[in-house]
Amino acid sequence: MARSASDIQAAFAAIRKILGEVPILASEQRLLDELEGPAVEDPSKPVEHKPSTTTRALADGTYATETVYSSTVQEKEKIAKIRAASKAPLRALLLAGDFYTGSVLSSSITKLVLRLHQISSDASVVNSLRAEAMLIMASIVRVGQSRFVAVPIDEDSQERILNCVQTLAQLEDSKPAQEIFLEDTKAAYAKMVSTAERKVAEKRAKENKSSQVQADDQIVFRQFSKKAAGGDLDEVRLLSPMRAFPPG
């Protein structure tokens, strides 16, 4: 856990490295523009319109088919090529539609800024990281609403991210929010870890108890067993005397 201002700045440096350039949408759009180049279409060549049919989930839980006609036939292929290019790890997850990770990132950088606000008296440093955190979160929401992601951002993730933005926007008047982010979430996580550890310990104790061998248990050596009149006893008969010699 980041306890000092230097730790928090180091954490932000690591986030910049695995996230890449921000704003994400602007940088991805620039890559698309570079890929398309300054080519000029031949006005005498007819424009090719190809339908694109997709199935979308509606708000009431039903599904609807959407058909889109576009004059830029190769646009989706270009965007897919940009998305598949080598990117920073966290950026690749976001472009693939993993906005739950984006909401977790937003919560984490919000906690870092709130912690820095508590321990640092340098307002310029706090405001700098605060602005950077808000830019990152706004960038995640914007790219999630764009055509560059495989799956659009969901409402729950968007709401969590915007709540984090609002918390940092009202930093001076966010005492209850600071308590929730820095204290309550920590206590809830500690309780969850404690419960998981208790379940693992109970499971191990149960497994150890069931696998114990009693001191008077019979040890069967198959190699030393006598042959029956009808031939060798099979393994099942050796290990299950009750099955070999049923009562009655």
Coordinates of C-alpha atoms in Angstrom, one line a residue:
M1 CA 0.0 0.0 0.0
A2 CA 1.2 3.5 -0.9
R3 CA 2.0 5.2 2.4
S4 CA 4.2 8.1 1.2
A5 CA 4.0 10.8 -1.5
S6 CA 6.9 9.1 -3.3
D7 CA 5.1 5.7 -3.3
I8 CA 2.0 7.3 -4.8
Q9 CA 4.0 9.1 -7.5
A10 CA 5.8 5.8 -8.3
A11 CA 2.4 4.1 -8.6
F12 CA 1.2 6.7 -11.0
A13 CA 4.4 6.2 -13.1
A14 CA 3.7 2.5 -13.3
I15 CA 0.1 3.1 -14.3
R16 CA 1.3 5.5 -17.1
K17 CA 3.6 2.7 -18.4
I18 CA 0.9 0.0 -18.6
L19 CA -1.9 2.4 -19.8
G20 CA 0.0 4.2 -22.6
E21 CA -0.8 7.6 -24.1
V22 CA -3.9 9.5 -22.9
P23 CA -6.4 10.6 -24.0
I24 CA -6.9 7.1 -25.4
L25 CA -9.6 8.0 -27.9
A26 CA -7.5 10.8 -29.5
S27 CA -4.4 8.6 -29.8
E28 CA -6.3 5.7 -31.4
Q29 CA -8.0 8.1 -33.8
R30 CA -4.6 9.4 -34.8
L31 CA -3.4 5.9 -35.5
L32 CA -6.5 5.3 -37.7
D33 CA -5.8 8.5 -39.6
E34 CA -2.2 7.5 -40.2
L35 CA -3.3 4.1 -41.4
E36 CA -5.8 5.6 -43.8
G37 CA -3.3 8.1 -45.2
P38 CA -4.1 11.0 -47.5
A39 CA -5.5 8.8 -50.2
V40 CA -8.1 10.5 -52.5
E41 CA -11.0 8.4 -53.7
D42 CA -11.6 8.3 -57.5
P43 CA -14.9 10.2 -58.1
S44 CA -15.6 8.1 -61.2
K45 CA -15.4 4.8 -59.2
P46 CA -18.8 3.8 -57.8
V47 CA -19.1 3.7 -54.0
E48 CA -19.6 0.2 -52.7
H49 CA -22.2 -0.1 -50.0
K50 CA -22.1 -3.4 -48.0
P51 CA -24.6 -4.1 -45.3
S52 CA -23.4 -5.1 -41.8
T53 CA -25.9 -6.9 -39.6
T54 CA -25.4 -7.2 -35.9
T55 CA -27.6 -8.4 -33.0
R56 CA -28.0 -6.0 -30.0
A57 CA -29.5 -6.5 -26.6
L58 CA -32.2 -3.9 -25.8
A59 CA -33.0 -2.4 -22.4
D60 CA -36.0 -4.7 -21.9
G61 CA -33.8 -7.8 -22.3
T62 CA -34.9 -8.7 -25.8
Y63 CA -32.7 -8.8 -28.9
A64 CA -32.9 -6.8 -32.1
T65 CA -31.1 -7.1 -35.4
E66 CA -29.4 -3.9 -36.7
T67 CA -28.3 -3.5 -40.3
V68 CA -25.9 -0.7 -41.1
Y69 CA -24.9 0.4 -44.6
S70 CA -21.5 2.1 -44.8
S71 CA -19.6 3.5 -47.7
T72 CA -16.3 3.0 -45.9
V73 CA -16.2 -0.8 -46.3
Q74 CA -12.7 -1.3 -44.9
E75 CA -13.1 0.9 -41.8
K76 CA -13.9 -2.0 -39.4
E77 CA -11.0 -4.0 -40.7
K78 CA -8.6 -1.1 -40.1
I79 CA -10.0 -0.6 -36.6
A80 CA -9.5 -4.3 -35.9
K81 CA -6.0 -4.1 -37.1
I82 CA -5.3 -1.1 -34.8
R83 CA -6.8 -3.0 -31.9
A84 CA -4.7 -6.1 -32.6
A85 CA -1.5 -4.1 -32.7
S86 CA 1.0 -4.3 -29.9
K87 CA -0.2 -2.1 -27.0
A88 CA 0.3 -1.5 -23.4
P89 CA -1.3 -4.3 -21.3
L90 CA -4.0 -2.2 -19.6
R91 CA -4.8 -0.3 -22.8
A92 CA -5.3 -3.7 -24.6
L93 CA -7.7 -4.8 -21.9
L94 CA -9.8 -1.6 -22.2
L95 CA -9.9 -1.8 -26.0
A96 CA -11.0 -5.4 -25.7
G97 CA -14.0 -4.3 -23.7
D98 CA -12.8 -5.1 -20.1
F99 CA -14.3 -2.0 -18.4
Y100 CA -14.6 -3.8 -15.1
T101 CA -10.8 -3.5 -15.0
G102 CA -11.2 0.2 -16.0
S103 CA -13.5 0.8 -13.0
V104 CA -11.1 -0.9 -10.7
L105 CA -8.3 1.3 -12.0
S106 CA -10.5 4.4 -11.5
S107 CA -11.1 3.4 -7.9
S108 CA -7.4 2.7 -7.3
I109 CA -6.2 6.0 -8.6
T110 CA -8.9 7.8 -6.7
K111 CA -7.7 6.2 -3.5
L112 CA -4.1 7.3 -4.4
V113 CA -5.1 10.9 -4.9
L114 CA -7.2 10.9 -1.7
R115 CA -4.3 9.4 0.3
L116 CA -1.9 12.0 -1.2
H117 CA -4.4 14.8 -0.2
Q118 CA -4.2 13.5 3.4
I119 CA -0.4 13.2 3.8
S120 CA 0.9 16.0 1.5
S121 CA 0.9 19.7 2.0
D122 CA 2.1 20.4 -1.5
A123 CA -1.1 21.5 -3.3
S124 CA 0.6 21.7 -6.7
V125 CA 1.5 18.0 -6.6
V126 CA -1.9 17.0 -5.4
N127 CA -3.7 19.0 -8.0
S128 CA -1.4 17.7 -10.8
L129 CA -2.1 14.0 -9.9
R130 CA -5.7 14.8 -9.3
A131 CA -6.1 16.3 -12.9
E132 CA -4.2 13.4 -14.4
A133 CA -6.4 10.9 -12.6
M134 CA -9.6 12.6 -13.8
L135 CA -8.2 12.7 -17.4
I136 CA -7.5 9.0 -17.3
M137 CA -11.0 8.2 -16.0
A138 CA -12.7 10.5 -18.5
S139 CA -10.6 8.9 -21.3
I140 CA -11.8 5.4 -20.3
V141 CA -15.4 6.5 -20.5
R142 CA -14.9 8.3 -23.8
V143 CA -13.1 5.4 -25.5
G144 CA -15.8 3.0 -24.1
Q145 CA -18.4 5.0 -26.1
S146 CA -16.4 4.9 -29.3
R147 CA -16.0 2.6 -32.2
F148 CA -12.5 1.6 -31.2
V149 CA -13.6 -0.9 -28.5
A150 CA -14.7 -4.5 -29.1
V151 CA -17.5 -4.1 -26.5
P152 CA -19.1 -0.8 -25.5
I153 CA -18.7 0.3 -21.8
D154 CA -21.5 -1.0 -19.6
E155 CA -23.7 1.3 -17.5
D156 CA -22.4 -0.1 -14.2
S157 CA -18.7 0.5 -15.0
Q158 CA -19.5 3.9 -16.4
E159 CA -21.4 4.9 -13.3
R160 CA -18.6 3.7 -10.9
I161 CA -16.0 5.6 -13.0
L162 CA -18.1 8.8 -13.0
N163 CA -18.6 8.5 -9.2
C164 CA -14.8 8.5 -8.9
V165 CA -14.5 11.6 -11.1
Q166 CA -17.1 13.4 -9.0
T167 CA -15.3 12.5 -5.8
L168 CA -12.1 14.0 -7.1
A169 CA -13.9 17.0 -8.5
Q170 CA -15.2 17.8 -5.0
L171 CA -12.0 16.9 -3.2
E172 CA -12.1 19.6 -0.5
D173 CA -15.7 18.6 0.4
S174 CA -15.4 14.9 0.2
K175 CA -14.8 13.8 3.8
P176 CA -17.5 11.1 3.8
A177 CA -16.2 9.9 0.4
Q178 CA -12.6 9.8 1.7
E179 CA -13.8 7.6 4.7
I180 CA -15.6 5.3 2.3
F181 CA -12.7 4.9 -0.2
L182 CA -9.8 4.7 2.3
E183 CA -11.3 3.1 5.4
D184 CA -14.5 1.2 4.7
T185 CA -13.3 -0.5 1.5
K186 CA -10.1 -1.6 3.4
A187 CA -12.2 -3.1 6.2
A188 CA -14.5 -4.8 3.8
Y189 CA -11.5 -6.3 1.9
A190 CA -9.9 -7.5 5.1
K191 CA -13.1 -9.2 6.2
M192 CA -13.4 -10.9 2.7
V193 CA -9.8 -12.2 2.9
S194 CA -10.4 -13.4 6.5
T195 CA -13.5 -15.3 5.4
A196 CA -11.7 -16.9 2.4
E197 CA -8.7 -18.0 4.6
R198 CA -11.1 -19.5 7.1
K199 CA -12.9 -21.5 4.4
V200 CA -9.5 -22.7 3.1
A201 CA -8.5 -23.8 6.6
E202 CA -11.7 -25.7 7.1
K203 CA -11.4 -27.4 3.8
R204 CA -7.8 -28.5 4.5
A205 CA -8.8 -29.7 8.0
K206 CA -11.6 -31.8 6.5
E207 CA -9.3 -33.3 3.9
N208 CA -6.6 -34.1 6.4
K209 CA -9.2 -35.8 8.7
S210 CA -10.6 -37.9 5.9
S211 CA -7.2 -39.0 4.7
Q212 CA -5.9 -40.1 8.1
V213 CA -4.9 -43.8 8.5
Q214 CA -5.7 -45.6 11.7
A215 CA -3.0 -47.4 13.6
D216 CA -4.9 -50.8 13.4
D217 CA -5.8 -50.6 9.8
Q218 CA -4.9 -53.7 7.8
I219 CA -2.1 -53.4 5.3
V220 CA -2.6 -55.5 2.2
F221 CA 0.4 -56.7 0.2
R222 CA -0.9 -58.0 -3.1
Q223 CA 2.5 -59.6 -4.0
F224 CA 2.3 -61.8 -0.9
S225 CA -1.3 -62.9 -1.2
K226 CA -2.2 -66.6 -1.7
K227 CA -3.8 -67.8 -4.9
A228 CA -7.3 -69.0 -4.7
A229 CA -8.5 -72.2 -6.2
G230 CA -9.9 -70.5 -9.2
G231 CA -6.8 -68.4 -9.9
D232 CA -5.4 -65.0 -8.7
L233 CA -7.7 -62.7 -6.8
D234 CA -8.1 -59.5 -8.6
E235 CA -7.3 -56.1 -7.0
V236 CA -10.9 -55.4 -6.2
R237 CA -11.4 -58.6 -4.3
L238 CA -8.1 -58.0 -2.3
L239 CA -9.2 -54.5 -1.4
S240 CA -12.8 -55.4 -0.7
P241 CA -13.1 -58.6 1.4
M242 CA -16.8 -58.0 1.9
R243 CA -17.3 -58.2 -1.9
A244 CA -15.1 -61.2 -2.2
F245 CA -16.9 -63.2 0.5
P246 CA -20.4 -61.8 0.9
P247 CA -22.3 -62.9 4.0
G248 CA -24.8 -65.8 3.8

